Amino acid sequence: MLLGEQEQFLSYNGEVLIFQLSKPKHVEGADDKTMNLCVRRMAFDRDTKLFVQKSSGVFSMRARHFKAEIICCSCTTDSRTGIILPCILMKRKKQNNVVKYFLLLLHSSNQFEQSFHFKLDYELKEDIRLFTGPSVLWRHANKLFYISCDTCTVLSAPVQLSSVVWTGEIEDEGTVVLGIRSACLPESEEDDEFSTSDRAIWGSEFFGYAIETQKVLTGTCFMPHAYSRVVSSIYVCKNEILKKQLRISLIAVTHKNQLIWFQDGLPKGVCELPYEKPCSVKTAVTSSNDLLFIVSFASGNICVVQRRDSFQVASKWQKVKSVLVDDFIGAGSEQLLLIFKDESKTDILSTFKITDLGEVNYASGINYKHDVPAAEGLQENGLLTVQALETRLQAGYTSVRELQQHLGLKKRVILESCRALIDLVEERTHILPTAKEEGLVSLWDDVENPPHSLSKETSLASKVPEHFKEKLWQRVVGDSLVVGVKLTESFYLSLSDVSLSLVMDRDFSSISPTIECRNKIIKLNKAFSALAVSSCEIEPPPKKMKLDLHSKNDLKKEFPKRSSRVQLDGAKTVIAVTSLSPLLAFHRVCCVVLLHAKKQKRQKDSLQESKKITVLCGKILLSLEDISNGKYSVKMLRDNSYCTGSMEDILAVLAVSVRFSFQIVSSDCTLTPVNSWLLGEMECTPFNECHDNIFCHKAGNMYGTVFNWTLKNPFEGVLTLFCRNLTVLFQCLHSLTRVLPPSCDVKLLRRGSKGVIIEQLALALEKEMLTSRSSFFSKESKAENGLMWGNEPGKKISDAPVAALLDSEEGVQQFRKELQNEREESVLSMNQTMNGALYQEIALKVAKAQISTDMIVWRLS
């Protein structure tokens, strides 16, 4: 195949693509009607230091009545796959002056694909660009036109422009065209902010046009309008959105033979170029992380400007046919490929140079075959690299080992703390491990069997009444283990913030003995007319609170504590629920049950002071064999229209359930269908222990659901459901709505009756008032704060006869002195000082009381 008239160079994935238009060799008798577009993939061979051909491809076109020509080529993104592919724009001009353009895509198999074509009655000559799609953009008669593979139709942008200096992607805007147009200056003299010199300079201005959104962008974020008359081409190095503002870094070449670097619309550096008529600029990032600007000139010359250090010309070359930027040698960074003009040689890539103005420097015509020192240097560099990597690997291994030792130490501290806690609640003396066991060397003489004294918490725990609990029980419900402690009424009334924790026995020292669980407080009497599950309460939207001196959990526990005060009389049961499956991995496990609470003590000012206590409630045994035999299972059986479940079984079911209350109101008929639905379709039977609540025996997901139906009047009632999850709730509601009259209104209620909540609100407001009064006006606070009251206020000027004081000069001076003292006392009484730590403590107490009141008000609203 003969060399054609045209050839184009393109770099793609480290390879050089050479496109050529040529006619096949003439064969006698054959009609010369075809034109071939050939592509050759050339790769640099590091052994021979030459470019070798890897593969080739051909695209044939019928060319009898027209002339074919390559317009331009570039690498663009195929919107169908998101892959960057080489793209070639071709032109075929027919005899009737109709010009046909078509766009070709080159795939990795060297197969050409025609993306789209279009016809024009004029030739493309000005500002032709290829961009994502693939798409073609050009300027004609000061108008902007473009076409893409999606539309396949030539579209015109509603803008006028004299030139296009850049086309590319901008964050949040898509494809943007930066152009130059005549300046849009104010017409009236009053609004004219430009001087006569500004008008002369700013005859034109920059502007951006987003193709996808058809939005016009201001050009000042790129560069000042004053440069619009001299800039010929730019390259946007970086663009991003910071604080809703577009930040752009770009480089521009001007007709004044200058290279200018702009940052956020302001010039940051200027470099004088060595040649005239610069036409384009591109960038390259080298192995030394240096940014190079490659400027091409119309005469075929090339120069490179380094941004780092001085922003000056670093190198220049003449008679360059093409300059490409890519990783040609596979070094992981970019290099420049300069292809020089050579009339004497037939091979296109016979004269070239690869360089990054640093360590990389290959040129044609040099024999590298016997370059032994270079090979030795390369081997030495490789050895040094391996040694550096080994050092970094060793340092990383050391860091990992130290981290493992640190984690092991933290684990031992947690385990020892749990052992100390168990010994504390069991009133045993905890013996710390010796230094030898911990692998430590003591700096002092060790004392054998040192005496240990119990802490204040132990002495407080020993004062707990002997019969504080009535029963300790456990149940298995599904995948949950439920542990309950039934407390006596007298003991529970003196507690607040009650919770349970489960700690595994000492046999499992290799893991953390504490078991994660959630707590619920349930008060249940025989009538079952009032039941509260405190941990299920819904909290109002959080409010801002700056003070956080203590645990945040105290605020979360405050509300359940108050809600339990207004319930009916009866025994209190504290319940802990935890996941069962992790415990089954041990086959048999023993857990210590600890009760945590605050013991309340009445003070003189009627406020309560709380001290934290921890009480040992007992131990529970859990084995896989007992669970398999159903020893701890919940048994809910029918017996003469009643459910025979025990009180512990009922509490276990309620503890693992979620509570929902609905108000049902009917305007034109009674609600008798609800009771029929519960006893009939849902197959419910009342508990033998508490008749007001009924247990669902219907097979399927709804089995085990507990209902409570309370009628306020024949037309209004409240239905409470205790179900396992939301799916069961939706199934129950779906079944209920089918039996209710259409006029019924069903409304989800927040937990707690209105009367109970009002009583809680009254108690909360009383506590808030007492907290504020005792904090700021008690004698103890006044003594600790050291308030500065000045002199005794009883001594006033009025105590002495004013007329007698004013008879003499000495009396007037004494009167003035006493008047001044009284003024100072008044000022001091208005500017009292207080200790900062005590003020924070008082503010926290008041904030806690206010938050509790807000939560109750929210429930009441």
Coordinates of N, CA, C and O in Angstrom, one line a residue, residues 386-519:
V386 N 14.1 -2.1 46.0 CA 13.8 -3.3 46.8 C 14.1 -3.1 48.2 O 13.4 -3.4 49.2
Q387 N 15.3 -2.5 48.5 CA 15.7 -2.3 49.9 C 14.8 -1.3 50.6 O 14.5 -1.5 51.8
A388 N 14.4 -0.3 49.9 CA 13.5 0.7 50.5 C 12.2 0.1 50.8 O 11.6 0.3 51.9
L389 N 11.7 -0.8 49.9 CA 10.4 -1.5 50.1 C 10.5 -2.4 51.3 O 9.6 -2.5 52.1
E390 N 11.6 -3.1 51.4 CA 11.8 -4.0 52.6 C 11.8 -3.3 53.9 O 11.2 -3.7 54.9
T391 N 12.4 -2.1 53.9 CA 12.5 -1.3 55.1 C 11.1 -0.8 55.5 O 10.7 -0.9 56.7
R392 N 10.3 -0.4 54.5 CA 8.9 0.1 54.8 C 8.1 -1.1 55.3 O 7.2 -1.0 56.2
L393 N 8.3 -2.3 54.7 CA 7.5 -3.5 55.1 C 7.8 -3.8 56.6 O 7.0 -4.2 57.3
Q394 N 9.1 -3.8 56.9 CA 9.5 -4.1 58.3 C 8.9 -3.1 59.3 O 8.4 -3.4 60.4
A395 N 8.9 -1.8 58.9 CA 8.3 -0.8 59.7 C 6.8 -1.0 59.9 O 6.3 -0.8 61.0
G396 N 6.1 -1.4 58.8 CA 4.7 -1.7 58.9 C 4.4 -2.9 59.8 O 3.5 -2.9 60.6
Y397 N 5.3 -3.9 59.7 CA 5.1 -5.1 60.6 C 5.3 -4.7 62.0 O 4.5 -5.2 62.9
T398 N 6.3 -3.9 62.3 CA 6.5 -3.4 63.7 C 5.3 -2.7 64.2 O 4.9 -2.9 65.4
S399 N 4.7 -1.8 63.4 CA 3.5 -1.0 63.8 C 2.3 -1.9 64.1 O 1.6 -1.8 65.1
V400 N 2.1 -2.9 63.3 CA 1.0 -3.9 63.5 C 1.2 -4.7 64.8 O 0.3 -4.9 65.5
R401 N 2.5 -5.1 65.1 CA 2.8 -5.9 66.3 C 2.5 -5.0 67.5 O 1.9 -5.4 68.5
E402 N 2.9 -3.7 67.5 CA 2.7 -2.8 68.6 C 1.2 -2.6 68.8 O 0.7 -2.5 69.9
L403 N 0.4 -2.5 67.7 CA -1.0 -2.3 67.8 C -1.7 -3.5 68.4 O -2.6 -3.4 69.3
Q404 N -1.2 -4.7 68.0 CA -1.8 -5.9 68.6 C -1.5 -6.0 70.1 O -2.3 -6.4 70.9
Q405 N -0.3 -5.6 70.5 CA 0.0 -5.6 72.0 C -0.8 -4.6 72.7 O -1.3 -4.9 73.8
H406 N -1.1 -3.5 72.1 CA -1.9 -2.4 72.8 C -3.4 -3.0 72.9 O -4.0 -2.8 74.0
L407 N -3.9 -3.6 71.9 CA -5.2 -4.1 71.9 C -5.3 -5.3 73.0 O -6.3 -5.4 73.7
G408 N -4.3 -6.1 73.1 CA -4.3 -7.1 74.1 C -4.3 -6.6 75.5 O -4.9 -7.1 76.4
L409 N -3.5 -5.5 75.7 CA -3.5 -4.8 77.0 C -4.9 -4.2 77.4 O -5.4 -4.4 78.5
K410 N -5.6 -3.6 76.4 CA -6.9 -3.1 76.6 C -7.9 -4.2 77.0 O -8.7 -4.1 77.8
K411 N -7.7 -5.3 76.3 CA -8.6 -6.5 76.5 C -8.4 -7.0 77.9 O -9.4 -7.3 78.7
R412 N -7.2 -7.1 78.4 CA -6.9 -7.6 79.8 C -7.5 -6.6 80.8 O -8.0 -7.0 81.9
V413 N -7.4 -5.3 80.5 CA -7.9 -4.3 81.5 C -9.4 -4.5 81.6 O -10.0 -4.4 82.7
I414 N -10.1 -4.7 80.5 CA -11.6 -4.8 80.5 C -12.0 -6.1 81.2 O -12.9 -6.1 82.1
L415 N -11.3 -7.2 81.0 CA -11.6 -8.4 81.7 C -11.3 -8.3 83.2 O -12.1 -8.8 84.0
E416 N -10.2 -7.7 83.6 CA -9.9 -7.5 85.0 C -11.0 -6.6 85.7 O -11.4 -6.8 86.8
S417 N -11.5 -5.6 84.9 CA -12.5 -4.7 85.5 C -13.8 -5.5 85.7 O -14.5 -5.3 86.7
C418 N -14.1 -6.4 84.8 CA -15.3 -7.2 84.9 C -15.2 -8.1 86.1 O -16.2 -8.3 86.9
R419 N -14.0 -8.7 86.3 CA -13.8 -9.6 87.5 C -14.0 -8.8 88.8 O -14.5 -9.2 89.8
A420 N -13.4 -7.6 88.8 CA -13.5 -6.7 90.0 C -15.0 -6.3 90.3 O -15.4 -6.3 91.4
L421 N -15.8 -6.1 89.2 CA -17.2 -5.8 89.4 C -17.9 -7.0 90.0 O -18.7 -6.8 90.9
I422 N -17.6 -8.2 89.5 CA -18.3 -9.4 90.1 C -17.9 -9.5 91.5 O -18.8 -9.8 92.4
D423 N -16.6 -9.4 91.9 CA -16.2 -9.5 93.3 C -16.9 -8.4 94.1 O -17.2 -8.7 95.3
L424 N -17.1 -7.3 93.6 CA -17.7 -6.2 94.3 C -19.1 -6.5 94.7 O -19.5 -6.3 95.9
V425 N -19.9 -6.9 93.8 CA -21.3 -7.2 94.0 C -21.5 -8.4 94.9 O -22.5 -8.6 95.6
E426 N -20.5 -9.4 94.8 CA -20.6 -10.6 95.7 C -19.9 -10.4 97.0 O -19.7 -11.3 97.8
E427 N -19.5 -9.1 97.3 CA -18.8 -8.8 98.6 C -17.6 -9.6 98.8 O -17.4 -10.1 100.0
R428 N -16.8 -9.8 97.8 CA -15.6 -10.5 98.0 C -14.4 -9.6 97.7 O -14.6 -8.6 97.0
T429 N -13.3 -9.9 98.4 CA -12.1 -9.0 98.2 C -11.5 -9.4 96.8 O -11.1 -10.5 96.6
H430 N -11.3 -8.4 96.0 CA -10.7 -8.6 94.7 C -9.2 -8.5 94.8 O -8.6 -7.5 95.3
I431 N -8.5 -9.5 94.4 CA -7.0 -9.6 94.4 C -6.5 -9.3 93.0 O -6.8 -10.0 92.1
L432 N -5.7 -8.2 92.9 CA -5.2 -7.8 91.6 C -4.1 -8.8 91.3 O -3.4 -9.4 92.1
P433 N -3.9 -9.0 90.0 CA -2.8 -9.9 89.5 C -1.5 -9.3 89.9 O -1.3 -8.1 89.9
T434 N -0.5 -10.2 90.1 CA 0.8 -9.8 90.5 C 1.6 -9.3 89.3 O 1.2 -9.5 88.1
A435 N 2.7 -8.5 89.6 CA 3.5 -8.0 88.5 C 4.0 -9.1 87.6 O 4.2 -9.0 86.4
K436 N 4.3 -10.2 88.3 CA 4.9 -11.4 87.5 C 3.9 -11.9 86.5 O 4.2 -12.3 85.4
E437 N 2.6 -12.0 86.9 CA 1.6 -12.5 86.0 C 1.4 -11.5 84.8 O 1.1 -12.0 83.7
E438 N 1.5 -10.3 85.1 CA 1.3 -9.3 84.0 C 2.6 -9.0 83.2 O 2.6 -8.2 82.3
G439 N 3.7 -9.7 83.6 CA 5.0 -9.5 82.8 C 5.6 -8.2 83.1 O 6.3 -7.6 82.3
L440 N 5.4 -7.7 84.4 CA 6.0 -6.4 84.7 C 7.0 -6.6 85.8 O 7.1 -7.6 86.5
V441 N 7.9 -5.6 85.9 CA 8.9 -5.6 87.0 C 8.6 -4.4 87.9 O 8.5 -3.3 87.5
S442 N 8.4 -4.8 89.2 CA 8.0 -3.8 90.2 C 9.2 -2.9 90.6 O 10.3 -3.4 90.7
L443 N 8.9 -1.6 90.7 CA 10.0 -0.7 91.1 C 10.1 -0.6 92.7 O 11.0 0.0 93.2
W444 N 9.1 -1.2 93.4 CA 9.1 -1.2 94.8 C 9.1 -2.6 95.3 O 8.9 -3.6 94.6
D445 N 9.3 -2.7 96.7 CA 9.3 -4.1 97.3 C 7.8 -4.5 97.3 O 6.9 -3.8 97.9
D446 N 7.5 -5.7 96.7 CA 6.1 -6.2 96.7 C 5.8 -6.7 98.1 O 6.6 -7.3 98.8
V447 N 4.6 -6.4 98.6 CA 4.1 -6.8 99.9 C 3.1 -8.0 99.6 O 2.2 -7.9 98.8
E448 N 3.4 -9.1 100.3 CA 2.6 -10.3 100.1 C 1.2 -10.1 100.7 O 1.1 -9.7 101.9
N449 N 0.2 -10.5 100.0 CA -1.2 -10.4 100.5 C -1.5 -9.1 101.1 O -1.8 -8.9 102.3
P450 N -1.5 -8.0 100.3 CA -1.8 -6.7 100.8 C -3.2 -6.6 101.2 O -4.1 -7.2 100.6
P451 N -3.5 -5.8 102.3 CA -4.9 -5.7 102.7 C -5.7 -4.9 101.7 O -5.2 -3.9 101.1
H452 N -7.0 -5.3 101.5 CA -7.9 -4.6 100.5 C -9.1 -4.2 101.3 O -9.6 -5.0 102.1
S453 N -9.5 -3.1 101.0 CA -10.7 -2.5 101.7 C -11.8 -2.4 100.6 O -11.5 -2.0 99.5
L454 N -13.0 -2.7 101.1 CA -14.1 -2.5 100.1 C -14.4 -1.0 99.9 O -14.2 -0.2 100.8
S455 N -14.9 -0.8 98.7 CA -15.2 0.6 98.3 C -16.5 1.1 98.9 O -17.2 0.3 99.6
K456 N -16.8 2.4 98.7 CA -18.0 2.9 99.2 C -19.2 2.2 98.6 O -20.3 2.1 99.2
E457 N -19.1 1.8 97.3 CA -20.2 1.2 96.6 C -20.5 -0.1 97.3 O -21.7 -0.6 97.4
T458 N -19.5 -0.9 97.8 CA -19.7 -2.1 98.4 C -20.4 -1.9 99.7 O -21.3 -2.7 100.1
S459 N -20.0 -0.9 100.5 CA -20.7 -0.7 101.8 C -22.1 -0.3 101.5 O -23.0 -0.6 102.3
L460 N -22.3 0.5 100.4 CA -23.7 0.9 100.1 C -24.5 -0.3 99.7 O -25.7 -0.5 100.0
A461 N -23.9 -1.2 98.9 CA -24.6 -2.4 98.4 C -25.0 -3.3 99.6 O -26.0 -4.0 99.6
S462 N -24.1 -3.4 100.6 CA -24.4 -4.2 101.8 C -25.6 -3.8 102.6 O -26.2 -4.5 103.3
K463 N -26.0 -2.5 102.4 CA -27.1 -2.0 103.1 C -28.4 -2.3 102.4 O -29.5 -1.9 102.9
V464 N -28.4 -3.0 101.3 CA -29.6 -3.3 100.6 C -30.4 -4.3 101.4 O -29.8 -5.3 101.9
P465 N -31.7 -4.2 101.5 CA -32.4 -5.2 102.3 C -32.3 -6.6 101.8 O -32.1 -6.8 100.6
E466 N -32.4 -7.5 102.7 CA -32.1 -8.9 102.3 C -33.2 -9.4 101.4 O -32.9 -10.2 100.4
H467 N -34.5 -9.1 101.6 CA -35.6 -9.5 100.7 C -36.0 -8.4 99.8 O -37.1 -7.9 99.9
F468 N -35.1 -8.0 98.9 CA -35.4 -7.0 97.9 C -36.1 -7.5 96.7 O -36.7 -6.8 95.9
K469 N -35.9 -8.8 96.4 CA -36.5 -9.4 95.2 C -37.3 -10.6 95.6 O -37.1 -11.3 96.5
E470 N -38.4 -10.7 94.8 CA -39.3 -11.8 95.0 C -39.0 -13.0 94.1 O -39.1 -14.2 94.6
K471 N -38.5 -12.8 92.9 CA -38.2 -13.9 92.0 C -37.3 -13.5 90.9 O -37.3 -12.4 90.4
L472 N -36.4 -14.5 90.5 CA -35.5 -14.3 89.3 C -35.9 -15.4 88.3 O -35.9 -16.6 88.7
W473 N -36.2 -15.0 87.1 CA -36.7 -16.0 86.1 C -36.1 -15.7 84.7 O -35.6 -14.6 84.5
Q474 N -36.2 -16.7 83.9 CA -35.7 -16.5 82.5 C -36.7 -17.3 81.5 O -37.3 -18.3 81.9
R475 N -36.8 -16.7 80.3 CA -37.6 -17.4 79.3 C -36.9 -17.2 77.9 O -36.0 -16.3 77.7
V476 N -37.2 -18.1 77.0 CA -36.7 -18.0 75.6 C -37.8 -17.8 74.7 O -38.8 -18.6 74.7
V477 N -37.8 -16.7 74.0 CA -38.9 -16.3 73.1 C -38.2 -16.0 71.7 O -37.5 -15.0 71.5
G478 N -38.4 -17.0 70.8 CA -37.8 -16.8 69.5 C -36.3 -16.9 69.6 O -35.7 -17.8 70.1
D479 N -35.6 -15.8 69.1 CA -34.1 -15.7 69.2 C -33.7 -14.8 70.3 O -32.6 -14.3 70.3
S480 N -34.6 -14.6 71.3 CA -34.3 -13.7 72.4 C -34.3 -14.4 73.7 O -35.1 -15.3 73.9
L481 N -33.4 -14.1 74.6 CA -33.3 -14.5 76.0 C -33.9 -13.4 76.9 O -33.4 -12.3 76.8
V482 N -34.9 -13.7 77.6 CA -35.5 -12.7 78.5 C -35.3 -13.1 80.0 O -35.5 -14.3 80.4
V483 N -34.6 -12.2 80.7 CA -34.3 -12.4 82.1 C -35.1 -11.4 82.9 O -35.0 -10.2 82.6
G484 N -35.8 -11.8 83.9 CA -36.6 -10.9 84.7 C -36.3 -11.0 86.2 O -36.1 -12.1 86.7
V485 N -36.4 -9.8 86.9 CA -36.2 -9.8 88.3 C -37.5 -9.1 88.9 O -37.7 -7.9 88.6
K486 N -38.2 -9.8 89.7 CA -39.4 -9.2 90.3 C -39.0 -8.6 91.7 O -38.6 -9.3 92.5
L487 N -39.2 -7.3 91.8 CA -38.8 -6.6 93.0 C -40.0 -6.3 93.9 O -41.1 -6.3 93.5
T488 N -39.6 -6.2 95.2 CA -40.7 -5.9 96.2 C -41.1 -4.4 96.0 O -40.3 -3.6 95.6
E489 N -42.3 -4.1 96.3 CA -42.8 -2.8 96.1 C -42.1 -1.7 97.0 O -41.7 -0.7 96.5
S490 N -41.8 -2.0 98.2 CA -41.1 -1.1 99.1 C -39.7 -0.8 98.6 O -39.3 0.4 98.7
F491 N -39.0 -1.8 98.2 CA -37.7 -1.6 97.7 C -37.6 -0.8 96.4 O -36.8 0.1 96.2
Y492 N -38.6 -1.1 95.5 CA -38.6 -0.4 94.2 C -38.9 1.1 94.3 O -38.4 1.9 93.5
L493 N -39.8 1.4 95.3 CA -40.2 2.9 95.4 C -39.0 3.8 95.8 O -39.1 5.0 95.6
S494 N -38.0 3.2 96.3 CA -36.8 4.0 96.7 C -35.7 4.1 95.6 O -34.7 4.6 95.9
L495 N -36.0 3.5 94.4 CA -35.0 3.4 93.4 C -35.5 4.3 92.2 O -36.6 4.6 92.0
S496 N -34.5 4.6 91.4 CA -34.7 5.3 90.1 C -33.7 4.8 89.1 O -32.6 4.3 89.5
D497 N -33.9 4.9 87.8 CA -33.0 4.5 86.7 C -32.6 3.1 86.9 O -31.4 2.8 87.0
V498 N -33.5 2.2 87.1 CA -33.3 0.8 87.3 C -33.0 0.1 86.0 O -33.6 0.3 85.0
S499 N -31.9 -0.8 86.0 CA -31.6 -1.6 84.9 C -30.9 -2.8 85.3 O -30.4 -3.0 86.4
L500 N -30.8 -3.8 84.4 CA -30.1 -5.1 84.6 C -29.0 -5.2 83.7 O -29.0 -4.7 82.6
S501 N -28.0 -6.0 84.1 CA -26.9 -6.3 83.2 C -26.5 -7.8 83.5 O -26.7 -8.3 84.6
L502 N -26.1 -8.5 82.4 CA -25.7 -9.9 82.5 C -24.2 -10.0 82.2 O -23.7 -9.4 81.3
V503 N -23.6 -10.7 83.1 CA -22.1 -10.9 83.1 C -21.9 -12.4 83.1 O -22.3 -13.1 84.0
M504 N -21.1 -12.9 82.1 CA -20.8 -14.3 82.0 C -19.8 -14.7 83.1 O -19.1 -13.8 83.6
D505 N -19.8 -16.0 83.4 CA -19.0 -16.5 84.5 C -17.5 -16.4 84.1 O -17.1 -16.1 83.0
R506 N -16.6 -16.6 85.1 CA -15.2 -16.5 84.9 C -14.6 -17.5 83.9 O -13.5 -17.4 83.4
D507 N -15.4 -18.6 83.6 CA -14.8 -19.6 82.7 C -14.5 -19.1 81.3 O -13.7 -19.7 80.6
F508 N -15.1 -18.0 80.9 CA -14.9 -17.4 79.6 C -14.1 -16.2 79.7 O -14.5 -15.1 79.4
S509 N -12.8 -16.4 80.0 CA -11.9 -15.3 80.2 C -11.3 -14.8 78.9 O -10.6 -13.8 78.9
S510 N -11.4 -15.6 77.8 CA -10.8 -15.2 76.6 C -11.6 -14.2 75.8 O -11.2 -13.7 74.8
I511 N -12.9 -13.9 76.2 CA -13.7 -13.0 75.6 C -14.2 -12.0 76.6 O -14.1 -12.2 77.8
S512 N -14.9 -10.9 76.1 CA -15.5 -10.0 77.0 C -16.7 -10.6 77.7 O -17.6 -11.1 77.0
P513 N -16.8 -10.6 79.1 CA -17.8 -11.3 79.8 C -19.2 -10.5 79.8 O -20.2 -11.1 80.1
T514 N -19.1 -9.2 79.5 CA -20.4 -8.5 79.5 C -21.2 -8.8 78.3 O -20.7 -9.0 77.2
I515 N -22.5 -8.9 78.5 CA -23.5 -9.2 77.4 C -24.3 -8.0 77.1 O -24.9 -7.4 78.0
E516 N -24.4 -7.7 75.8 CA -25.2 -6.5 75.4 C -26.7 -6.9 75.5 O -27.1 -7.9 75.0
C517 N -27.4 -6.0 76.2 CA -28.9 -6.3 76.3 C -29.6 -5.0 76.4 O -29.0 -3.9 76.7
R518 N -30.9 -5.0 76.2 CA -31.8 -3.8 76.4 C -32.7 -4.1 77.6 O -33.1 -5.2 77.8
N519 N -33.0 -3.0 78.3 CA -33.8 -3.2 79.5 C -35.2 -2.6 79.4 O -35.4 -1.6 78.6

